[in-house]
DNA sequence: ATGCGTAAACCGTCCAGACGGTCTGGATCA
DNA sequence: TGATCCAGACCGTCTGGACGGTTTACGCAT
C-alpha cells in the first residue's frame, strides 16, 4: 500500500470527534487523540502532520456525510415541487432516534474548526451552499422551502449546541406544522399552474 | 467603591469577544485579552481569576442580552395569540442591518464555552428555556410558533456559524413566507374561537 | 485642610505543565 | 534492501495561574 490507510484515518477522526464532544474542543490534542484511538502520538502525526490537517479531515468527512444525506433524501423522493423539502422532512423529522449521539459528535468538527481556525469550515460551507442551491430551486413560492428547511436545521442546531432538549413530541409537533405549510404551498403552486 | 468596577469588566468581556471572533476561540488567552483591552495580564486576572470565570462572564452577559431582547420584542407587541412570534418576526426579521458584527461576536461566547468547558453554556440554556416557555404558550396551533421562531433562529445560526451569508433579500423572502404561515394560524385560531 | 492607615485595584514576573511538531529508531512488509 | 508504518523520546514555546509588589482611593482623626 503506497497511500495512507484510510481505515485508520477514519479511526483517528472518530477518536478526535469523541474527544471534542466529550471534553470540549480545547482538549482536542494529538496526545488525547492518540490515547483515545489506542495508538501513539507518532502514529497520529503520521496521518495528520498538522492540527489544521486533522481538523480539516474532520470537517471534510462531516461535510461529505451531510452532502450524501441530503442528496439521498432528495433522490428518494418523488419528483415535483418541494422535492428537497419533502425529502428532508421525511428523512430526518419523523423519528427522533435518528438524532444520534454520533451525529451530534460529527457536527462537533465544525466547532473544532471555528475554535482553531475559522477558515477550516470552508468544506462545510460548500456543502451548505450546495444544499441551499437545492432549496432555492425547490419550486415552491418564495421563502417557503427556505423557511421549512431552516426551521428543521434550527432545531438541529438547538440540539447540537445543547441549547434545548429535543424529543419525539417536539419533532411531531413541528413536523405537523411544517407539513401544513408545505401542503398549502403545494396547493398554491398547483393552482398557479392551472 | 468596594466592588469590582463593572465598567472595566465589560471592557474585558468586549476584548475577549473580539479575540474569540477574530482569531478563533483557541487564541482566547489571558495575555491576549490583556493586550486587546490595554491592561496587564494581572489586571485581567484581578477581575476573572480563572478562565472558567471569564467565559462564564461572557456567556452570562450574552444570555442576559438575549433574554432582554426577546422580552422587549414580546412587550412591545400587542396582546393576543402569536405575540412572541409576531414580536420576534418584527424586531429581528425586518432589517438586515440589525444583524451586526457585535451580535455575531457576542454569540461567540457560546462557542468559547463549548470549546473550553461545555458546562459553561448553562446560562444560555436557561435563557433559551425561558424563551421556549414563551413560544410554547403563544396561543397558536401546535408547532406553529415553534416552527416560525426556530426558522428565524436557524437563519441566525447559519449566519453566526458563517455557514451561509444572509442578506436583506433572504430576510424578506423568509419573512414573507413566515408571515403567511402566521396569518393562517391566527385565522384558524380566530375561527376555532368562534 | 492635612496626614495617615487600610483596603482595593492593578502590575509584572515566575513557574510547572501542556502543547504542537521534529526526529530517530525499530518493526514489518514487499 | 528499501520503503512504509508507527512508537516514543525530545524540544521550544505558550498557557493558566500564583504571587509579591506598587499605586490609587477613601475613611477618619486631628
Coordinates of C-alpha atoms (C1' of nucleotides) in Angstrom, one line a residue:
Chain A
X1 CA 0.0 0.0 0.0
X2 CA 1.5 3.3 -1.0
X3 CA -1.1 5.6 0.3
X4 CA -2.0 6.1 4.0
X5 CA -4.6 3.6 5.2
X6 CA -8.0 5.3 5.0
X7 CA -9.5 3.0 7.6
X8 CA -7.0 4.1 10.3
X9 CA -7.6 7.7 9.3
X10 CA -11.3 7.2 10.0
X11 CA -10.5 5.6 13.3
X12 CA -8.4 8.7 14.3
X13 CA -11.2 11.0 13.1
X14 CA -13.6 9.1 15.2
X15 CA -11.4 9.5 18.2
X16 CA -11.0 13.2 17.6
X17 CA -14.7 13.6 17.4
X18 CA -15.3 11.7 20.6
X19 CA -12.8 13.9 22.5
X20 CA -14.2 17.1 21.1
X21 CA -17.7 16.2 22.1
X22 CA -16.9 14.7 25.5
X23 CA -14.2 17.0 26.8
X24 CA -14.6 20.2 24.7
X25 CA -12.6 21.3 21.7
X26 CA -9.9 22.8 23.9
X27 CA -8.8 19.3 24.9
X28 CA -8.5 18.1 21.4
X29 CA -4.8 17.4 21.3
X30 CA -2.6 14.9 19.5
X31 CA -1.9 13.2 22.7
X32 CA -5.5 12.8 23.5
X33 CA -6.4 11.6 20.1
X34 CA -3.6 9.0 20.2
X35 CA -4.7 7.8 23.6
X36 CA -8.4 7.6 22.6
X37 CA -7.5 5.7 19.4
X38 CA -5.0 3.4 21.2
X39 CA -2.0 4.5 19.1
X40 CA 1.0 6.6 19.8
X41 CA 1.3 10.3 19.1
X42 CA 3.7 9.5 16.4
X43 CA 1.0 7.3 14.8
X44 CA -1.5 10.2 14.7
X45 CA 1.1 12.6 13.3
X46 CA 1.9 10.1 10.6
X47 CA -1.5 10.6 9.1
X48 CA -2.2 14.2 10.1
X49 CA 1.0 16.1 10.2
X50 CA -0.5 19.3 11.5
X51 CA -3.5 20.1 13.6
X52 CA -5.1 22.0 10.7
X53 CA -4.9 18.9 8.7
X54 CA -6.6 16.9 11.4
X55 CA -9.4 19.4 11.8
X56 CA -9.8 19.7 8.1
X57 CA -10.1 16.0 7.9
X58 CA -12.9 16.1 10.5
X59 CA -14.8 18.9 8.7
X60 CA -14.4 17.3 5.3
X61 CA -15.7 14.0 6.5
X62 CA -18.7 15.6 8.2
X63 CA -19.4 17.8 5.1
X64 CA -19.3 14.8 2.8
X65 CA -21.7 12.9 5.1
X66 CA -24.1 15.8 5.2
X67 CA -24.0 16.1 1.4
X68 CA -24.7 12.5 1.0
X69 CA -27.5 12.7 3.5
X70 CA -29.5 15.5 1.8
X71 CA -28.8 14.1 -1.6
X72 CA -30.2 10.8 -0.6
X73 CA -33.2 12.4 0.9
X74 CA -33.7 14.2 -2.4
X75 CA -33.2 11.2 -4.6
X76 CA -35.5 9.0 -2.7
X77 CA -38.3 11.5 -3.0
X78 CA -40.7 11.6 -6.0
X79 CA -40.2 14.5 -8.4
X80 CA -42.2 17.7 -8.4
X81 CA -42.3 20.9 -6.4
X82 CA -40.9 20.8 -2.9
X83 CA -38.9 17.6 -3.5
X84 CA -35.9 18.7 -1.3
X85 CA -38.2 20.0 1.4
X86 CA -40.4 16.9 1.4
X87 CA -37.4 14.6 1.4
X88 CA -35.7 16.3 4.3
X89 CA -38.9 16.5 6.3
X90 CA -39.4 12.8 5.8
X91 CA -35.9 11.5 6.4
X92 CA -34.9 13.4 9.5
X93 CA -38.1 14.7 11.1
X94 CA -40.1 11.5 11.6
X95 CA -38.1 9.5 14.1
X96 CA -36.1 11.1 17.0
X97 CA -34.0 8.0 17.1
X98 CA -32.2 9.2 14.0
X99 CA -30.8 12.1 16.1
X100 CA -28.0 10.0 17.4
X101 CA -25.0 10.9 19.5
X102 CA -22.8 10.0 16.6
X103 CA -24.4 12.8 14.5
X104 CA -24.0 15.3 17.3
X105 CA -20.4 14.3 17.7
X106 CA -19.8 14.7 14.0
X107 CA -21.0 18.2 14.0
X108 CA -18.5 19.0 16.7
X109 CA -15.9 19.1 14.0
X110 CA -17.4 22.5 12.9
X111 CA -16.9 23.9 16.4
X112 CA -13.4 22.5 16.4
X113 CA -12.7 24.3 13.2
X114 CA -14.3 27.5 14.4
X115 CA -12.2 27.4 17.5
X116 CA -8.9 26.6 16.0
X117 CA -9.0 28.3 12.6
X118 CA -12.3 29.6 11.3
X119 CA -11.1 29.2 7.7
X120 CA -11.3 25.5 8.1
X121 CA -15.0 25.3 8.0
X122 CA -14.9 26.0 4.3
X123 CA -15.8 22.4 3.2
X124 CA -18.9 22.6 5.4
X125 CA -19.8 26.0 3.9
X126 CA -19.5 24.5 0.5
X127 CA -21.8 21.6 1.4
X128 CA -24.4 24.1 2.7
X129 CA -24.0 26.2 -0.5
X130 CA -24.9 23.2 -2.5
X131 CA -27.8 22.3 -0.2
X132 CA -29.1 25.8 -0.4
X133 CA -29.0 25.5 -4.2
X134 CA -31.4 22.7 -4.0
X135 CA -33.6 24.6 -1.6
X136 CA -33.7 27.7 -3.7
X137 CA -34.8 25.7 -6.8
X138 CA -37.4 23.6 -5.0
X139 CA -40.3 25.0 -7.0
X140 CA -42.2 26.4 -4.1
X141 CA -43.4 30.0 -3.6
X142 CA -40.6 32.4 -2.5
X143 CA -39.3 31.7 1.0
X144 CA -41.3 28.6 1.7
X145 CA -38.6 26.0 1.1
X146 CA -36.1 28.2 2.9
X147 CA -38.4 28.6 5.9
X148 CA -39.2 24.9 6.3
X149 CA -35.7 23.6 5.9
X150 CA -34.3 26.4 8.1
X151 CA -36.7 25.5 10.8
X152 CA -35.6 21.9 10.7
X153 CA -32.0 22.9 10.7
X154 CA -32.7 25.4 13.5
X155 CA -34.0 22.6 15.7
X156 CA -30.9 20.6 14.8
X157 CA -28.7 23.4 15.9
X158 CA -30.6 23.7 19.2
X159 CA -30.0 20.1 19.8
X160 CA -26.3 20.0 18.7
X161 CA -25.5 23.1 20.8
X162 CA -27.4 21.6 23.7
X163 CA -29.4 24.8 24.0
X164 CA -32.6 22.7 24.1
X165 CA -33.5 19.1 24.5
X166 CA -35.3 17.6 21.5
X167 CA -37.8 14.8 21.9
X168 CA -40.2 12.9 19.7
X169 CA -43.1 15.2 20.7
X170 CA -41.2 18.3 19.6
X171 CA -40.4 16.6 16.3
X172 CA -44.0 15.6 15.8
X173 CA -45.5 19.0 16.6
X174 CA -43.1 20.8 14.4
X175 CA -43.5 18.3 11.6
X176 CA -47.2 18.7 11.7
X177 CA -47.0 22.5 11.4
X178 CA -44.3 22.3 8.7
X179 CA -46.3 19.8 6.6
X180 CA -49.3 22.1 6.8
X181 CA -47.2 24.9 5.5
X182 CA -45.8 22.7 2.8
X183 CA -49.2 21.4 1.7
X184 CA -50.6 24.9 1.4
X185 CA -47.6 25.9 -0.7
X186 CA -48.0 22.9 -2.9
X187 CA -51.7 23.7 -3.4
X188 CA -50.9 27.3 -4.4
X189 CA -48.3 26.1 -6.8
X190 CA -50.8 23.7 -8.4
X191 CA -53.4 26.4 -8.6
X192 CA -51.0 28.8 -10.2
X193 CA -50.1 26.2 -12.8
X194 CA -53.8 25.7 -13.7
Chain B
X1 CA -16.1 51.8 45.5
X2 CA -15.9 48.4 47.3
X3 CA -17.0 46.2 44.5
X4 CA -15.1 45.5 41.3
X5 CA -15.7 48.1 38.6
X6 CA -18.4 46.6 36.3
X7 CA -17.4 49.0 33.5
X8 CA -13.9 47.5 33.3
X9 CA -15.4 44.0 33.4
X10 CA -17.4 44.9 30.4
X11 CA -14.4 46.2 28.7
X12 CA -12.6 43.0 29.3
X13 CA -15.5 40.9 28.1
X14 CA -15.6 43.0 25.0
X15 CA -12.0 42.3 24.4
X16 CA -12.5 38.6 24.9
X17 CA -15.4 38.5 22.4
X18 CA -13.3 40.4 19.9
X19 CA -10.5 37.9 20.1
X20 CA -12.7 34.9 20.0
X21 CA -14.4 36.2 16.9
X22 CA -11.4 37.4 15.1
X23 CA -8.7 34.8 15.9
X24 CA -10.7 31.8 17.0
X25 CA -11.5 30.6 20.5
X26 CA -8.2 28.7 20.8
X27 CA -6.4 32.1 20.9
X28 CA -8.5 33.4 23.7
X29 CA -5.9 33.7 26.4
X30 CA -5.4 36.0 29.3
X31 CA -2.5 37.6 27.6
X32 CA -4.5 38.2 24.5
X33 CA -7.4 39.7 26.4
X34 CA -5.0 41.9 28.4
X35 CA -3.3 43.2 25.2
X36 CA -6.7 43.8 23.5
X37 CA -8.1 45.7 26.4
X38 CA -4.9 47.6 27.0
X39 CA -4.2 46.3 30.5
X40 CA -1.8 43.9 32.0
X41 CA -2.4 40.2 32.5
X42 CA -2.5 40.8 36.2
X43 CA -5.3 43.3 35.7
X44 CA -7.4 40.7 33.8
X45 CA -6.8 38.1 36.5
X46 CA -7.9 40.6 39.1
X47 CA -11.4 40.5 37.7
X48 CA -11.6 37.0 36.4
X49 CA -9.4 34.7 38.5
X50 CA -9.9 31.6 36.3
X51 CA -10.6 31.1 32.7
X52 CA -13.9 29.4 33.5
X53 CA -15.0 32.7 35.2
X54 CA -14.0 34.7 32.2
X55 CA -16.0 32.5 29.9
X56 CA -18.9 32.3 32.3
X57 CA -18.9 36.1 32.3
X58 CA -19.1 36.1 28.6
X59 CA -21.9 33.6 28.4
X60 CA -23.9 35.3 31.2
X61 CA -23.7 38.7 29.5
X62 CA -24.8 37.3 26.2
X63 CA -27.6 35.3 27.8
X64 CA -28.9 38.3 29.6
X65 CA -28.9 40.4 26.4
X66 CA -30.8 37.7 24.5
X67 CA -33.3 37.5 27.3
X68 CA -33.7 41.3 27.3
X69 CA -34.1 41.2 23.6
X70 CA -36.9 38.7 23.2
X71 CA -38.7 40.1 26.3
X72 CA -38.6 43.6 24.7
X73 CA -39.9 42.1 21.5
X74 CA -42.7 40.5 23.4
X75 CA -43.6 43.5 25.5
X76 CA -43.7 45.9 22.5
X77 CA -46.2 43.7 20.7
X78 CA -50.0 43.9 21.2
X79 CA -51.5 41.1 23.2
X80 CA -53.2 38.1 21.7
X81 CA -52.2 34.8 20.0
X82 CA -48.8 34.7 18.5
X83 CA -47.5 37.7 20.5
X84 CA -44.0 36.2 20.9
X85 CA -43.8 35.0 17.3
X86 CA -45.1 38.3 15.9
X87 CA -42.7 40.3 18.1
X88 CA -39.7 38.4 17.1
X89 CA -40.6 38.4 13.4
X90 CA -41.0 42.2 13.6
X91 CA -37.9 43.0 15.7
X92 CA -35.2 40.9 14.1
X93 CA -36.5 40.0 10.7
X94 CA -37.2 43.3 9.0
X95 CA -33.9 45.0 8.7
X96 CA -30.7 43.1 8.0
X97 CA -28.7 45.9 9.5
X98 CA -29.7 44.7 12.9
X99 CA -27.6 41.6 12.2
X100 CA -24.5 43.4 13.3
X101 CA -21.0 42.1 13.8
X102 CA -21.4 42.9 17.5
X103 CA -24.2 40.4 17.8
X104 CA -22.2 37.8 16.0
X105 CA -19.3 38.4 18.3
X106 CA -21.5 38.1 21.3
X107 CA -22.6 34.7 20.3
X108 CA -19.0 33.6 20.0
X109 CA -19.1 33.3 23.8
X110 CA -21.2 30.2 23.4
X111 CA -18.5 28.6 21.2
X112 CA -15.9 29.6 23.7
X113 CA -17.9 27.9 26.4
X114 CA -18.4 24.8 24.3
X115 CA -14.8 24.6 23.5
X116 CA -13.4 25.2 26.9
X117 CA -16.0 23.6 29.2
X118 CA -19.4 22.6 27.8
X119 CA -21.0 23.0 31.2
X120 CA -20.5 26.7 31.0
X121 CA -23.2 27.3 28.4
X122 CA -25.8 26.7 31.2
X123 CA -26.8 30.4 31.5
X124 CA -27.5 30.4 27.8
X125 CA -29.5 27.2 28.0
X126 CA -31.6 28.8 30.8
X127 CA -32.3 31.8 28.6
X128 CA -33.5 29.6 25.9
X129 CA -35.6 27.5 28.2
X130 CA -37.3 30.7 29.2
X131 CA -37.7 31.8 25.6
X132 CA -39.2 28.4 24.7
X133 CA -41.6 28.9 27.5
X134 CA -43.0 32.0 25.8
X135 CA -43.1 30.2 22.5
X136 CA -45.0 27.2 23.8
X137 CA -47.6 29.4 25.3
X138 CA -48.0 31.6 22.4
X139 CA -51.6 30.6 21.7
X140 CA -51.1 29.3 18.2
X141 CA -51.9 25.8 16.9
X142 CA -49.4 23.2 17.9
X143 CA -46.0 23.5 16.4
X144 CA -46.6 26.8 14.6
X145 CA -44.9 29.2 17.0
X146 CA -42.1 26.6 17.4
X147 CA -41.6 26.3 13.6
X148 CA -41.6 30.0 12.9
X149 CA -39.3 31.0 15.7
X150 CA -37.0 28.1 15.0
X151 CA -36.8 29.1 11.4
X152 CA -35.7 32.5 12.4
X153 CA -33.1 31.2 14.8
X154 CA -31.9 28.7 12.2
X155 CA -31.1 31.5 9.9
X156 CA -29.4 33.3 12.7
X157 CA -27.3 30.2 13.4
X158 CA -26.3 29.9 9.7
X159 CA -25.2 33.5 9.9
X160 CA -23.3 33.2 13.1
X161 CA -21.6 30.0 12.1
X162 CA -20.8 31.5 8.7
X163 CA -22.3 28.6 7.0
X164 CA -24.3 30.9 4.8
X165 CA -24.3 34.6 4.0
X166 CA -27.5 36.4 5.0
X167 CA -28.7 39.4 3.1
X168 CA -31.8 41.6 3.1
X169 CA -33.3 39.5 0.3
X170 CA -33.1 36.3 2.3
X171 CA -34.7 38.0 5.2
X172 CA -37.5 39.5 3.1
X173 CA -38.3 36.2 1.4
X174 CA -38.4 34.2 4.6
X175 CA -40.3 36.8 6.4
X176 CA -42.9 36.8 3.7
X177 CA -43.4 33.1 4.0
X178 CA -43.3 33.0 7.8
X179 CA -45.9 35.8 8.0
X180 CA -48.2 33.9 5.7
X181 CA -47.9 30.9 8.0
X182 CA -48.5 33.0 11.0
X183 CA -51.6 34.7 9.4
X184 CA -53.1 31.4 8.5
X185 CA -52.5 30.2 12.1
X186 CA -54.1 33.3 13.5
X187 CA -57.1 32.9 11.3
X188 CA -57.6 29.3 12.3
X189 CA -57.3 30.3 16.0
X190 CA -60.0 33.0 15.5
X191 CA -62.2 30.5 13.7
X192 CA -61.9 28.0 16.4
X193 CA -62.8 30.6 19.0
X194 CA -66.0 31.5 17.1
Chain C
dA1 C1' -7.2 71.0 55.2
dT2 C1' -3.8 67.6 56.2
dG3 C1' -1.8 63.5 57.3
dC4 C1' -2.4 58.6 57.9
dG5 C1' -3.9 53.8 57.6
dT6 C1' -6.1 50.4 55.2
dA7 C1' -8.0 48.1 51.5
dA8 C1' -8.9 47.6 46.9
dA9 C1' -7.1 48.0 42.1
dC10 C1' -3.7 46.8 39.2
dC11 C1' 1.0 45.4 37.5
dG12 C1' 4.8 42.3 36.0
dT13 C1' 7.4 38.2 36.9
dC14 C1' 7.7 33.5 37.6
dC15 C1' 6.9 28.6 37.1
dA16 C1' 5.2 24.0 36.2
dG17 C1' 2.9 21.7 32.9
dA18 C1' 0.9 21.0 28.5
dC19 C1' 1.1 21.8 23.7
dG20 C1' 2.4 21.2 18.6
dG21 C1' 5.7 19.4 16.0
dT22 C1' 10.5 17.2 15.0
dC23 C1' 13.3 13.4 14.9
dT24 C1' 15.3 9.0 15.5
dG25 C1' 14.8 4.2 15.8
dG26 C1' 12.7 -0.2 15.1
dA27 C1' 9.2 -3.4 13.1
dT28 C1' 7.0 -5.2 9.1
dC29 C1' 6.2 -5.8 4.8
dA30 C1' 7.5 -6.2 -0.5
Chain D
dT1 C1' 17.4 -3.9 0.9
dG2 C1' 14.5 -0.3 0.8
dA3 C1' 10.0 1.8 1.7
dT4 C1' 6.2 2.4 4.7
dC5 C1' 4.3 2.4 9.3
dC6 C1' 4.4 3.5 13.8
dA7 C1' 6.5 4.2 18.5
dG8 C1' 8.0 7.4 21.7
dA9 C1' 11.7 10.5 23.3
dC10 C1' 12.6 15.2 22.9
dC11 C1' 12.4 20.4 22.2
dG12 C1' 11.0 25.2 22.1
dT13 C1' 7.0 27.7 23.0
dC14 C1' 3.0 29.1 25.2
dT15 C1' -0.6 28.9 28.9
dG16 C1' -3.1 29.3 33.2
dG17 C1' -2.5 30.7 37.3
dA18 C1' 0.2 32.1 41.7
dC19 C1' 2.4 35.7 43.9
dG20 C1' 4.5 39.8 45.7
dG21 C1' 4.9 44.4 44.9
dT22 C1' 3.1 49.1 43.8
dT23 C1' -0.1 52.6 43.2
dT24 C1' -4.6 54.7 43.9
dA25 C1' -8.9 55.9 46.5
dC26 C1' -11.1 56.7 50.6
dG27 C1' -12.4 57.0 55.7
dC28 C1' -11.1 59.2 59.6
dA29 C1' -8.8 61.6 63.3
dT30 C1' -6.5 65.7 64.0

